XYZ file of C-alpha atoms in Angstrom:
753
model
C -0.044 0.009 -0.023
C 1.399 3.335 -0.973
C 1.210 6.050 1.786
C 2.737 9.290 2.394
C 5.025 9.814 5.524
C 2.261 11.452 7.543
C -0.259 8.696 6.650
C 2.291 6.083 7.382
C 2.846 7.569 10.888
C -0.926 7.651 11.564
C -1.401 3.964 11.245
C 0.413 3.236 14.438
C 0.892 4.293 17.145
C -2.766 5.084 17.724
C -3.684 7.400 20.713
C -6.631 6.740 23.155
C -8.969 8.993 21.320
C -8.715 7.018 18.080
C -8.800 3.609 19.949
C -12.197 4.565 21.812
C -13.620 5.198 18.272
C -12.292 1.947 17.063
C -13.210 -0.200 20.111
C -16.581 1.599 20.869
C -15.343 3.043 24.063
C -14.579 -0.197 25.543
C -11.896 0.919 28.151
C -10.555 -2.573 28.908
C -9.758 -3.188 25.241
C -8.553 0.290 24.775
C -5.996 -0.132 27.626
C -4.812 -3.463 26.361
C -4.373 -2.452 22.827
C -2.623 0.806 23.842
C -0.136 -0.860 26.019
C 0.668 -3.672 23.568
C 0.512 -2.102 20.206
C 4.288 -1.473 20.227
C 4.645 -5.244 19.457
C 2.889 -4.497 16.100
C 4.718 -1.254 15.496
C 8.154 -2.246 13.960
C 10.596 0.448 12.797
C 11.327 0.624 9.154
C 14.678 2.004 8.055
C 14.475 4.207 5.072
C 17.042 5.785 2.773
C 16.568 7.886 -0.356
C 16.876 11.337 -1.575
C 13.746 12.528 0.030
C 14.138 10.770 3.315
C 15.482 12.651 6.414
C 16.241 9.522 8.379
C 14.172 7.286 10.712
C 13.380 8.925 14.064
C 12.019 6.995 17.105
C 10.854 8.989 20.209
C 10.898 5.997 22.524
C 11.429 2.343 22.296
C 8.470 1.924 24.770
C 6.011 2.622 21.708
C 7.777 0.482 19.069
C 10.048 -2.370 18.378
C 13.299 -2.488 16.313
C 13.444 -4.522 13.114
C 16.406 -6.758 13.987
C 16.116 -10.562 13.683
C 19.681 -10.811 14.769
C 22.100 -8.491 16.450
C 25.875 -9.208 16.997
C 28.437 -6.833 18.433
C 31.280 -6.480 16.187
C 33.698 -4.064 17.831
C 34.095 -0.770 19.393
C 35.822 2.402 17.992
C 36.644 5.815 19.497
C 33.234 7.181 19.214
C 30.807 4.225 18.622
C 30.086 0.525 18.780
C 29.575 -1.373 15.741
C 26.936 -4.177 15.432
C 25.968 -6.591 12.732
C 22.186 -6.658 12.379
C 19.898 -8.737 10.101
C 16.933 -6.563 9.172
C 13.639 -8.331 8.749
C 11.953 -8.685 5.317
C 10.305 -5.502 4.180
C 11.911 -3.269 6.795
C 14.813 -1.738 4.999
C 13.483 0.592 2.290
C 15.999 2.114 -0.270
C 14.486 4.652 -2.708
C 11.009 3.130 -2.288
C 11.959 -0.451 -2.635
C 11.902 -2.824 0.427
C 14.183 -5.636 0.903
C 12.451 -8.902 -0.278
C 14.503 -11.086 2.130
C 16.182 -10.471 5.533
C 19.268 -8.353 4.981
C 22.528 -8.262 7.104
C 23.832 -4.669 7.544
C 26.373 -2.929 9.710
C 25.017 -0.579 12.479
C 27.282 2.073 14.212
C 25.824 3.541 17.358
C 26.795 6.884 18.655
C 25.926 8.394 22.012
C 24.952 12.188 21.738
C 26.306 14.563 24.231
C 23.707 17.366 23.756
C 20.362 16.850 22.227
C 20.163 20.602 21.502
C 23.569 20.785 19.733
C 22.794 17.573 17.857
C 19.520 19.100 16.529
C 21.341 22.151 15.252
C 23.849 20.132 13.321
C 21.826 17.194 12.428
C 20.474 18.455 9.092
C 23.919 19.521 7.887
C 25.248 16.078 8.887
C 22.543 14.237 6.892
C 23.378 16.497 3.811
C 26.875 15.041 4.090
C 25.764 11.529 4.445
C 23.467 12.027 1.388
C 26.136 13.531 -0.723
C 25.415 12.964 -4.407
C 29.209 12.518 -4.872
C 29.999 8.870 -4.776
C 33.314 6.925 -4.840
C 34.017 3.170 -4.747
C 36.567 3.454 -2.005
C 34.152 5.690 0.264
C 31.831 3.712 2.351
C 28.353 5.020 1.735
C 25.745 5.506 4.519
C 22.562 3.686 3.535
C 20.258 4.935 6.440
C 20.127 6.736 9.779
C 18.239 6.031 13.027
C 17.580 8.441 15.925
C 16.200 7.030 19.215
C 15.133 9.430 21.839
C 16.644 7.664 24.890
C 18.804 9.247 27.458
C 21.410 9.846 26.290
C 19.961 10.423 22.724
C 21.246 7.621 20.394
C 22.106 8.086 16.833
C 22.876 5.202 14.464
C 24.457 4.912 10.946
C 23.693 1.860 8.651
C 26.417 0.617 6.145
C 27.088 -2.269 3.946
C 28.459 -5.155 6.019
C 32.180 -5.574 5.423
C 34.197 -8.749 5.304
C 36.661 -7.392 7.872
C 38.663 -4.240 8.706
C 42.191 -3.907 7.283
C 43.958 -4.182 10.818
C 42.314 -7.562 11.697
C 42.613 -8.838 8.125
C 46.445 -8.210 8.049
C 47.101 -9.291 11.620
C 44.684 -12.285 12.027
C 42.780 -13.341 8.925
C 45.709 -13.270 6.494
C 48.867 -13.090 8.457
C 51.268 -14.661 5.875
C 53.662 -12.610 3.691
C 52.755 -12.144 -0.015
C 55.899 -13.601 -1.721
C 54.629 -13.442 -5.189
C 54.092 -10.506 -7.628
C 50.330 -11.267 -8.384
C 49.335 -11.187 -4.666
C 51.333 -7.920 -4.025
C 49.873 -6.351 -7.107
C 46.372 -7.076 -5.888
C 47.183 -5.449 -2.413
C 48.798 -2.479 -4.010
C 45.866 -1.998 -6.259
C 43.593 -1.845 -3.161
C 45.968 0.658 -1.694
C 45.903 2.729 -4.792
C 42.136 2.832 -4.719
C 42.069 3.956 -1.063
C 44.351 6.846 -1.902
C 42.231 7.831 -4.780
C 39.254 7.802 -2.462
C 40.926 9.866 0.097
C 41.790 12.487 -2.822
C 38.051 12.347 -3.573
C 37.150 13.058 0.048
C 39.432 16.085 0.109
C 38.409 17.703 -3.094
C 35.305 16.453 -4.817
C 32.670 16.076 -2.325
C 29.350 17.984 -2.787
C 26.103 18.150 -0.798
C 22.719 17.320 -2.341
C 22.251 20.983 -3.227
C 25.776 20.900 -5.161
C 27.723 22.880 -2.518
C 31.419 22.000 -2.404
C 32.751 20.647 0.771
C 35.959 19.422 2.061
C 36.095 16.405 4.374
C 39.036 15.582 6.595
C 39.012 12.082 8.094
C 41.401 12.873 10.980
C 41.525 9.294 12.379
C 42.519 7.216 9.286
C 43.979 3.910 10.473
C 43.693 0.254 9.421
C 40.688 -0.365 11.729
C 38.734 2.414 10.019
C 39.399 0.768 6.591
C 36.947 -1.796 5.708
C 37.450 -4.697 3.298
C 34.939 -5.913 0.529
C 34.859 -8.295 -2.252
C 35.570 -6.372 -5.523
C 32.687 -7.226 -7.595
C 33.247 -4.510 -10.307
C 33.377 -5.478 -13.909
C 36.662 -6.804 -14.958
C 37.795 -7.427 -11.436
C 39.455 -10.828 -10.531
C 37.634 -13.012 -8.161
C 40.273 -12.492 -5.471
C 40.366 -8.762 -5.728
C 39.562 -6.733 -2.644
C 38.301 -3.110 -2.371
C 39.326 -1.067 0.527
C 36.765 1.599 1.676
C 37.422 4.731 3.958
C 34.625 4.539 6.899
C 33.603 7.139 9.162
C 34.402 10.055 6.863
C 31.037 11.870 7.378
C 31.434 11.904 11.098
C 34.835 13.707 11.151
C 35.682 17.441 10.400
C 34.026 19.072 7.411
C 34.520 22.405 5.818
C 31.661 23.886 3.862
C 29.904 27.176 2.991
C 27.687 28.779 5.744
C 24.423 28.357 3.594
C 23.450 27.587 0.164
C 21.968 30.950 -0.623
C 25.088 32.779 0.116
C 28.117 30.634 -0.803
C 30.711 33.348 -0.710
C 29.993 34.529 2.725
C 32.650 32.306 4.139
C 33.260 28.890 5.211
C 32.737 27.033 8.537
C 34.657 24.158 10.072
C 32.531 21.507 11.648
C 33.869 18.584 13.703
C 30.902 16.165 14.148
C 32.898 14.154 16.594
C 32.389 16.853 19.313
C 28.691 15.933 19.395
C 29.219 12.524 20.548
C 30.557 10.960 23.826
C 33.879 9.149 23.256
C 34.138 5.514 24.255
C 35.891 4.708 27.410
C 36.914 1.361 25.871
C 37.882 0.334 22.373
C 38.928 -2.728 20.554
C 41.812 -0.895 18.900
C 45.068 -3.232 19.431
C 48.357 -1.887 20.904
C 49.545 -1.698 17.465
C 47.360 1.227 16.652
C 47.660 3.034 19.977
C 50.128 5.885 20.380
C 50.483 8.183 23.411
C 47.564 9.503 25.325
C 45.465 11.786 23.099
C 46.526 10.646 19.710
C 46.814 7.334 17.622
C 49.739 5.619 16.079
C 48.852 6.686 12.542
C 48.342 10.443 13.245
C 50.955 13.079 12.464
C 52.751 15.468 14.982
C 50.442 18.321 14.544
C 47.821 16.058 16.225
C 49.573 17.004 19.513
C 49.248 20.805 18.723
C 46.593 22.597 20.969
C 45.692 24.537 17.728
C 43.128 23.207 15.052
C 45.956 22.617 12.597
C 45.055 19.344 11.232
C 43.796 19.336 7.708
C 43.938 17.094 4.345
C 47.627 16.793 4.726
C 47.247 15.195 8.008
C 45.209 12.430 6.446
C 48.149 12.002 3.839
C 50.594 11.372 6.616
C 48.167 8.643 7.964
C 47.882 7.137 4.644
C 51.731 6.910 4.247
C 51.850 5.140 7.520
C 49.332 2.568 6.357
C 51.114 2.004 3.054
C 54.455 1.505 4.982
C 52.773 -1.156 7.199
C 51.172 -2.716 4.046
C 54.740 -3.204 2.492
C 55.798 -4.720 5.738
C 53.028 -7.237 5.593
C 53.648 -8.027 2.011
C 57.289 -9.049 2.832
C 57.059 -10.312 6.540
C 53.401 -10.861 7.298
C 51.897 -9.951 10.686
C 55.073 -11.014 12.599
C 56.830 -8.217 10.587
C 54.204 -5.769 11.520
C 54.677 -6.601 15.148
C 58.272 -6.056 14.976
C 57.957 -2.857 13.198
C 55.639 -1.549 15.805
C 58.127 -2.658 18.521
C 60.998 -0.935 16.825
C 59.303 2.288 16.911
C 58.168 1.804 20.385
C 61.929 1.162 21.575
C 63.030 4.371 19.707
C 60.151 6.446 20.885
C 59.932 5.597 24.509
C 56.960 3.250 24.681
C 54.812 4.843 22.147
C 54.308 3.699 18.392
C 53.968 6.792 16.310
C 55.936 7.267 13.066
C 57.726 10.375 14.498
C 59.630 10.967 17.614
C 59.865 13.998 19.927
C 63.353 15.467 20.590
C 64.711 18.529 22.314
C 64.790 20.294 18.810
C 61.384 19.196 17.990
C 59.820 16.461 16.157
C 61.493 14.188 13.511
C 60.575 11.121 11.601
C 61.473 7.890 13.569
C 64.544 6.305 12.343
C 62.872 2.965 12.699
C 60.951 3.895 9.695
C 63.913 4.314 7.264
C 65.593 1.183 8.910
C 62.349 -0.865 8.264
C 62.337 0.465 4.614
C 65.991 -0.355 3.954
C 65.371 -4.052 5.252
C 62.258 -4.504 2.916
C 64.192 -3.205 -0.127
C 67.070 -5.683 0.697
C 64.669 -8.667 1.082
C 62.909 -7.756 -2.222
C 66.306 -7.632 -4.028
C 67.582 -10.822 -2.458
C 64.480 -12.726 -3.543
C 64.006 -11.133 -6.974
C 66.426 -8.280 -8.124
C 63.633 -6.979 -10.385
C 61.392 -6.325 -7.270
C 63.935 -3.897 -5.771
C 62.725 -1.204 -8.247
C 59.146 -0.809 -7.384
C 59.580 -1.340 -3.677
C 62.292 1.369 -3.365
C 60.313 3.560 -5.843
C 57.343 3.587 -3.391
C 59.159 3.469 0.009
C 61.648 6.224 -0.993
C 58.620 8.425 -1.993
C 57.051 7.969 1.389
C 60.237 9.154 3.029
C 60.712 12.204 0.739
C 57.103 13.456 0.005
C 54.851 11.969 2.738
C 56.789 11.659 6.055
C 57.406 15.386 6.222
C 56.908 17.165 9.596
C 55.798 20.411 7.977
C 52.368 19.930 6.389
C 53.404 22.386 3.592
C 56.177 20.031 2.432
C 53.836 16.986 2.400
C 52.229 16.044 -1.022
C 48.392 15.646 -1.561
C 46.541 12.409 -1.736
C 46.352 12.453 -5.396
C 50.183 12.372 -5.784
C 50.182 9.316 -3.373
C 47.598 7.634 -5.726
C 49.441 8.225 -8.789
C 52.623 6.883 -7.233
C 50.888 3.822 -6.308
C 49.539 3.375 -9.741
C 53.015 3.553 -11.158
C 54.298 1.222 -8.563
C 51.523 -1.274 -9.790
C 52.864 -0.953 -13.332
C 56.341 -1.474 -12.340
C 55.446 -4.626 -10.474
C 53.851 -6.048 -13.546
C 57.252 -6.105 -15.040
C 59.025 -8.174 -12.392
C 59.251 -11.422 -14.308
C 60.956 -14.153 -12.263
C 64.373 -14.967 -13.566
C 64.795 -18.707 -14.339
C 67.608 -19.120 -11.963
C 65.560 -17.776 -8.978
C 62.246 -19.486 -9.794
C 63.291 -22.663 -7.746
C 64.198 -20.487 -4.861
C 60.855 -18.802 -4.471
C 58.955 -19.620 -1.333
C 55.616 -18.826 -3.130
C 53.409 -21.692 -2.643
C 52.032 -21.389 -6.079
C 55.437 -22.287 -7.617
C 56.953 -24.778 -5.103
C 55.370 -27.686 -3.442
C 55.967 -27.735 0.187
C 59.019 -29.984 0.591
C 58.191 -32.707 2.962
C 60.332 -35.658 2.650
C 57.182 -37.808 3.503
C 55.980 -36.932 0.016
C 59.053 -38.218 -1.900
C 58.002 -41.827 -1.822
C 54.693 -41.079 -3.375
C 55.931 -38.642 -6.009
C 58.796 -38.896 -8.482
C 59.583 -35.333 -9.285
C 62.595 -33.419 -10.693
C 65.398 -33.313 -8.323
C 67.593 -30.096 -7.831
C 71.300 -30.476 -6.868
C 70.357 -30.463 -3.113
C 68.123 -33.585 -3.615
C 64.901 -31.816 -2.826
C 62.076 -32.602 -5.240
C 60.324 -29.641 -6.802
C 57.063 -29.576 -8.502
C 55.072 -26.783 -10.118
C 51.429 -26.652 -9.208
C 48.875 -26.611 -12.181
C 46.851 -23.726 -10.720
C 45.770 -20.677 -12.689
C 48.337 -17.832 -12.309
C 46.077 -15.097 -10.911
C 45.261 -17.259 -7.952
C 47.364 -16.454 -4.902
C 47.714 -19.400 -2.448
C 47.640 -18.694 1.230
C 48.491 -22.181 2.598
C 48.559 -25.874 2.471
C 48.086 -28.948 4.578
C 48.986 -32.703 3.929
C 47.856 -35.980 5.025
C 49.893 -39.117 6.003
C 49.126 -40.620 2.618
C 50.451 -37.738 0.721
C 47.186 -36.022 -0.357
C 47.446 -32.323 -0.312
C 44.845 -29.443 0.136
C 45.910 -25.879 -0.965
C 43.672 -22.847 -0.469
C 43.401 -19.234 -1.560
C 40.938 -16.672 -0.567
C 38.242 -18.287 -2.687
C 39.497 -21.779 -3.757
C 40.285 -25.072 -2.467
C 42.612 -27.333 -4.620
C 42.950 -31.133 -3.843
C 45.937 -33.175 -4.888
C 46.477 -36.889 -4.509
C 48.584 -39.621 -5.916
C 46.540 -39.273 -9.142
C 48.090 -35.747 -9.576
C 51.421 -37.298 -10.441
C 50.659 -38.662 -13.817
C 52.351 -35.995 -15.874
C 55.820 -36.783 -14.528
C 57.775 -35.558 -17.538
C 56.524 -31.992 -16.963
C 56.936 -32.242 -13.228
C 53.497 -30.579 -12.865
C 50.967 -31.553 -10.281
C 47.313 -30.998 -11.548
C 44.468 -30.636 -8.944
C 42.189 -33.379 -9.171
C 39.369 -31.414 -7.378
C 38.758 -27.901 -6.632
C 35.925 -25.929 -4.886
C 35.183 -22.153 -5.007
C 33.432 -20.235 -2.320
C 30.297 -18.418 -3.560
C 30.143 -14.734 -3.331
C 29.014 -13.589 0.144
C 30.552 -16.509 1.889
C 33.732 -14.594 2.854
C 37.302 -16.123 2.516
C 38.885 -19.493 3.399
C 40.959 -19.011 6.554
C 42.319 -22.655 7.011
C 41.974 -26.156 5.582
C 42.973 -29.318 7.035
C 43.197 -32.911 5.305
C 43.537 -36.369 6.665
C 43.049 -39.756 5.033
C 39.267 -39.339 5.657
C 38.224 -35.638 5.751
C 38.823 -32.185 4.464
C 37.715 -29.650 6.942
C 38.006 -25.879 5.903
C 36.768 -22.762 7.658
C 35.844 -19.248 6.503
C 35.587 -15.841 7.894
C 33.443 -12.813 6.667
C 30.202 -13.001 4.861
C 27.183 -13.236 7.187
C 28.933 -15.660 9.485
C 31.899 -17.999 10.244
C 31.448 -21.365 8.697
C 32.981 -24.821 8.673
C 32.859 -26.823 5.502
C 33.249 -30.546 5.743
C 34.051 -33.154 3.012
C 34.790 -36.838 3.342
C 37.317 -38.562 1.201
C 35.994 -41.865 0.119
C 38.314 -44.830 0.419
C 41.114 -42.881 1.999
C 42.110 -41.119 -1.180
C 39.832 -39.192 -3.373
C 40.967 -40.246 -6.679
C 38.094 -38.568 -8.539
C 36.555 -36.266 -6.001
C 33.659 -33.949 -6.899
C 33.991 -30.591 -5.197
C 30.844 -29.402 -7.450
C 28.566 -31.013 -4.945
C 27.112 -28.947 -2.081
C 29.401 -29.511 0.964
C 28.246 -29.926 4.394
C 28.400 -26.499 6.166
C 28.199 -25.742 9.919
C 27.729 -22.204 11.205
C 30.273 -21.495 13.898
C 29.554 -19.186 17.062
C 33.056 -17.621 16.844
C 35.590 -17.011 13.943
C 38.202 -19.901 13.737
C 41.678 -18.577 14.225
C 43.730 -21.925 14.230
C 42.428 -25.315 12.979
C 43.692 -28.964 13.116
C 42.358 -32.351 12.209
C 43.556 -35.556 14.002
C 44.800 -38.152 11.794
C 42.829 -41.407 11.663
C 39.877 -40.108 13.630
C 36.888 -37.704 13.026
C 38.115 -35.294 15.759
C 38.482 -31.607 14.747
C 40.161 -28.893 16.939
C 40.030 -25.150 16.572
C 41.026 -22.016 18.567
C 38.665 -18.977 18.837
C 38.516 -15.856 20.843
C 36.967 -16.063 24.468
C 34.012 -13.699 23.924
C 33.935 -12.972 27.648
C 37.457 -12.200 27.993
C 39.884 -11.410 25.109
C 42.993 -11.894 27.129
C 42.175 -15.618 26.911
C 41.048 -17.985 24.162
C 39.109 -21.255 23.924
C 40.371 -24.485 22.323
C 37.377 -26.429 20.958
C 37.212 -30.156 20.257
C 34.280 -31.793 18.374
C 33.514 -34.912 16.479
C 32.495 -34.759 12.917
C 29.382 -36.952 12.151
C 27.893 -38.000 8.872
C 29.698 -35.768 6.235
C 29.128 -35.631 2.672
C 31.144 -38.082 0.238
C 33.220 -35.927 -1.966
C 33.361 -38.611 -4.575
C 29.790 -39.705 -4.581
C 29.186 -37.946 -7.872
C 25.854 -39.803 -8.694
C 24.414 -38.916 -5.326
C 21.679 -36.243 -5.871
C 21.993 -33.173 -3.916
C 18.483 -33.339 -2.582
C 19.429 -36.475 -0.659
C 22.465 -34.781 0.832
C 22.492 -34.824 4.701
C 24.518 -32.150 6.263
C 27.544 -33.076 8.480
C 27.426 -31.737 12.071
C 29.626 -31.428 15.057
C 28.876 -33.473 18.062
C 30.390 -33.885 21.679
C 31.794 -30.333 21.739
C 34.216 -29.644 24.541
C 35.716 -26.334 25.457
C 39.052 -26.102 27.012
C 40.368 -22.668 28.409
C 43.616 -21.315 27.148
C 45.403 -18.645 29.106
C 46.806 -16.834 26.098
C 44.809 -14.263 23.778
C 43.978 -15.783 20.393
C 46.573 -13.432 18.658
C 49.349 -15.103 20.643
C 48.367 -18.740 19.681
C 50.311 -18.865 16.504
C 50.193 -22.656 15.819
C 48.011 -25.711 16.729
C 49.264 -29.225 16.154
C 47.117 -31.884 17.693
C 48.380 -35.536 17.629
C 45.650 -37.403 19.265
C 42.118 -36.426 20.480
C 43.679 -35.945 23.816
C 47.184 -34.595 23.295
C 48.919 -32.147 21.144
C 51.032 -28.949 20.893
C 50.685 -25.124 20.773
C 53.248 -22.653 19.859
C 52.862 -19.343 21.613
C 53.857 -15.942 20.405
C 56.815 -14.630 22.696
C 56.119 -11.652 24.879
C 58.008 -8.353 24.520
C 59.160 -9.423 20.929
C 61.830 -11.619 22.482
C 63.557 -13.997 19.965
C 62.349 -17.186 21.605
C 60.027 -19.970 20.498
C 57.689 -21.129 23.232
C 56.193 -24.754 22.590
C 53.343 -25.885 24.950
C 52.356 -29.634 25.284
C 48.694 -29.995 25.917
C 47.026 -32.873 27.724
C 43.214 -33.401 27.606
C 43.232 -36.976 28.682
C 41.992 -36.690 32.248
C 39.354 -34.091 31.705
C 35.632 -34.722 31.959
C 32.639 -33.335 29.885
C 32.301 -30.065 31.864
C 31.346 -26.684 30.438
C 34.877 -25.226 29.991
C 37.894 -27.296 31.348
C 41.410 -26.304 31.996
C 44.059 -28.542 30.140
C 47.337 -29.459 31.594
C 50.294 -27.956 29.874
C 54.232 -28.726 29.536
C 56.390 -26.014 28.449
C 59.580 -25.729 26.674
C 61.164 -22.411 25.439
C 64.389 -22.074 23.381
C 66.131 -19.313 21.413
C 67.242 -20.401 17.897
C 70.240 -18.675 16.492
C 69.445 -17.200 13.122
C 71.756 -17.884 10.121
C 74.270 -15.053 9.511
C 72.487 -12.089 7.946
C 69.123 -13.619 8.241
C 66.033 -11.456 7.691
C 63.556 -14.318 7.971
C 60.726 -14.519 10.600
C 61.508 -16.386 13.778
C 58.826 -19.150 13.637
C 58.083 -20.909 10.393
C 56.092 -24.082 11.119
C 55.948 -27.287 13.211
C 54.745 -30.911 13.182
C 54.393 -33.570 15.680
C 56.063 -37.053 15.426
C 53.661 -39.961 14.868
C 55.619 -42.742 16.665
C 56.941 -40.943 19.839
C 56.274 -37.821 21.914
C 57.444 -34.698 20.698
C 57.413 -32.070 17.972
C 59.697 -30.612 15.300
C 59.802 -26.762 15.062
C 61.191 -24.962 12.003
C 62.670 -21.459 12.749
C 64.088 -18.992 10.378
C 62.852 -21.223 7.595
C 66.007 -23.309 7.670
C 66.493 -24.692 11.109
C 64.818 -27.647 12.456
C 64.525 -28.200 16.188
C 63.457 -31.620 17.703
C 61.796 -31.178 21.110
C 60.933 -34.504 22.962
C 58.281 -34.119 25.740
C 58.100 -36.804 28.285
C 54.633 -37.608 29.680
C 53.333 -34.021 29.169
C 55.176 -32.874 32.181
C 57.157 -29.708 32.406
C 60.251 -31.491 30.958
C 61.790 -31.815 27.675
C 64.999 -32.966 26.109
C 67.455 -30.650 24.613
C 66.563 -29.763 21.054
C 68.406 -31.317 18.354
C 69.418 -28.865 15.726
C 69.480 -29.605 12.111
C 70.254 -26.579 9.882
C 69.361 -26.834 6.157
C 71.990 -24.624 4.646
C 70.879 -24.754 1.027
C 69.442 -21.325 0.006
C 67.056 -23.028 -2.022
C 65.682 -25.298 0.562
C 63.686 -22.884 2.748
C 60.796 -24.625 4.358
C 57.446 -23.114 3.592
C 54.586 -22.494 6.106
C 51.762 -25.107 6.150
């Protein structure tokens, strides 16, 4: 039924006068209906050129349209939730959602209702700006609730993740091939172009020019989405600036007299600042400013402007290059090096008795990244030094007047991408690349199954028959030699049947499975003789996908069938599958205390047969997880860097060292004596050692680990070339001295699983 705004409001809530007419003055019925009509009056979120936002006077008189609500995190000025809006209750330009729709909602607490009313119209003009850019997150609705304090909410498209969590948790591995680096740099290029748009090309609905300064640009405020634009690759990501309309804006005083002058509005002053935030220590600087802000943020004067955002952008790009080369571990070390120099703060500048200067740790990090790129592939030195040198000379300038603008940064990133496209890998260095697309992980247990080409060091090398644009993130092997590789979107399965083309030394995947759009990214995959278990993050929830390998080896698997899918309550950070069993383990954050994590153990029941190609999907019965146990770990999820379970009751953890010490801490885990309680405490054994890095080494400390199958203990690989055997005895706090075996061939670095 088509109704005007006024007639729509008159339907409900009804006052007593109207109800007396409807119910013929039956006071009892009038009272009952009046008190309970809120159950039938559900708020509709509306967005469009003529909409001014949804306003609710009190939640006593209506109900909100969420079918689900999940807290995602807290920022400086608001709390972010994922909400699923009921069918028909999200209307955009007159069209209602035909199905329940997941959105992001950010809630702000208003300081003063009077001041908010004065600026609310201006703020909505900005949020409804006719100027659009692919890298600027668009507001798709507002909600104002007249509570005390007054609450204001913004609705936005639901992101896969924010950049900080993506780099540090969801995708912590380095990007050692050019294709993956190009994709990341293209995302950064788009971000810089979006920031330039924010600074110079924003207009209100009445076509008044305005300038937006973000003033708090950092990885946690950059949201990640699948790039679905025409011509994009399936693994391309688009980075979007969020919270732009809630920062500082410069615009004319009014639309009728545009030349009267400009006014500077800081919308954040209207909202109460959060006393708590999910911002990690890596984004927290000294009191009052953040890690990614420039020195002018410390000035008592309002001296921040567009050039302040450019400084922040440069910091993000510097961190991105660190991640490309060294992964999340490198970012932590980069933060720590600035902290040591600055005196326990992590800004990219330091204070001296003569004023401020750029932290020397920045240039030291850049020199290291350039040297690593040159060592891996001399052709990569050019694009890396081209961009990092530009940051030092044109962006990291303490005087704003010497800083370039965002467009110049975007142009430089564009040229860097073009230069990377010319970094063809020399034939000599191809075998030395650690990229998992070019080299099969070199486990000696695979050599008996596969007869590949041998290099001079006796290690067998195989090329993977995977399309070039696909950037692999990791792999896992089973005892019988089957291998599962994964990228953001794909799973690739290799078995003994993959070795048929021995003359070309190429392994062809005999099964592959692609995530559908909207299901997020693969975060981990594990394979045993019987199962493939893989987990995702992003999309509408975290999921576990389960396949069964028929007969121990899937000679002709069919990944095209619908897999068994289980929704998980929390995102999976580490995953493992016990060989010769149906037991799966995973580590997730403790939702009640983020200083701890939870080790989950469950039993897989009735999974789908991968090779059952004739079985109709309609007869498919989903797998499910049974007998779930929870075991409390005393480390936050970010410190659990490896999970290696030998049996359903024993295994090993590798814990990130505290204070960036150069040690490896291995914990044995015993679950044997624990009963079926709600949350149990495992027993731990512990062994910590300090591996000596090879001369001139620049590799990360911990590489990978694996347990022995015929005795207690674990093998740890450090610095990519050193192998340590740690023998635990009865899971007590004892261990034999590690037996060191250094693989000294430069071409024999061990890849991460």
